[in-house]
Amino acid sequence: NKTEVVICETEKGRAILGVIDGSKSKGIESEEDIKFRKELLRKIGYKL
């Protein structure tokens, strides 16, 4: 994953404000997507 560090500098010094890791999500899961994901996880034995 690509990462970025957000840094701020003032007269008193510098600070790390945060770290951005990854990219934006491609969207929100639909009910059908959730059902597919859960079935797949159960099928491979990851989630019972």
Tab-separated table of C-alpha atoms in Angstrom:
chain	number	residue	atom	x	y	z
A	1	ASN	CA	0.000	0.000	0.000
A	2	LYS	CA	1.076	3.508	-0.759
A	3	THR	CA	1.460	5.637	2.390
A	4	GLU	CA	1.745	9.345	3.106
A	5	VAL	CA	2.717	11.178	6.301
A	6	VAL	CA	1.023	14.500	7.083
A	7	ILE	CA	3.449	16.870	8.840
A	8	CYS	CA	2.803	20.350	10.237
A	9	GLU	CA	5.468	22.915	11.082
A	10	THR	CA	5.051	26.018	13.286
A	11	GLU	CA	7.418	28.381	15.085
A	12	LYS	CA	7.554	25.940	18.013
A	13	GLY	CA	8.430	22.864	15.989
A	14	ARG	CA	7.093	20.089	13.819
A	15	ALA	CA	4.508	17.364	14.406
A	16	ILE	CA	3.157	14.353	12.582
A	17	LEU	CA	-0.582	14.894	12.217
A	18	GLY	CA	-1.351	11.520	10.723
A	19	VAL	CA	-0.502	8.704	8.370
A	20	ILE	CA	-2.563	7.919	5.271
A	21	ASP	CA	-2.405	4.234	4.371
A	22	GLY	CA	-4.080	2.671	1.381
A	23	SER	CA	-6.544	4.076	-1.082
A	24	LYS	CA	-10.185	5.122	-1.078
A	25	SER	CA	-12.774	2.383	-1.015
A	26	LYS	CA	-14.410	1.571	-4.326
A	27	GLY	CA	-17.882	1.761	-2.845
A	28	ILE	CA	-20.229	0.400	-0.221
A	29	GLU	CA	-21.136	-3.283	-0.102
A	30	SER	CA	-24.659	-4.129	-1.140
A	31	GLU	CA	-26.653	-6.813	0.700
A	32	GLU	CA	-25.766	-9.190	-2.154
A	33	ASP	CA	-22.047	-8.373	-1.795
A	34	ILE	CA	-22.172	-9.039	1.963
A	35	LYS	CA	-23.912	-12.378	1.423
A	36	PHE	CA	-21.316	-13.401	-1.204
A	37	ARG	CA	-18.387	-12.403	1.033
A	38	LYS	CA	-19.735	-14.274	4.068
A	39	GLU	CA	-20.480	-17.402	2.021
A	40	LEU	CA	-16.973	-17.328	0.531
A	41	LEU	CA	-15.365	-16.980	3.976
A	42	ARG	CA	-17.421	-19.890	5.318
A	43	LYS	CA	-16.596	-21.969	2.242
A	44	ILE	CA	-12.848	-21.603	2.811
A	45	GLY	CA	-13.256	-22.213	6.560
A	46	TYR	CA	-12.318	-18.723	7.692
A	47	LYS	CA	-15.651	-17.809	9.275
A	48	LEU	CA	-18.105	-20.310	10.684
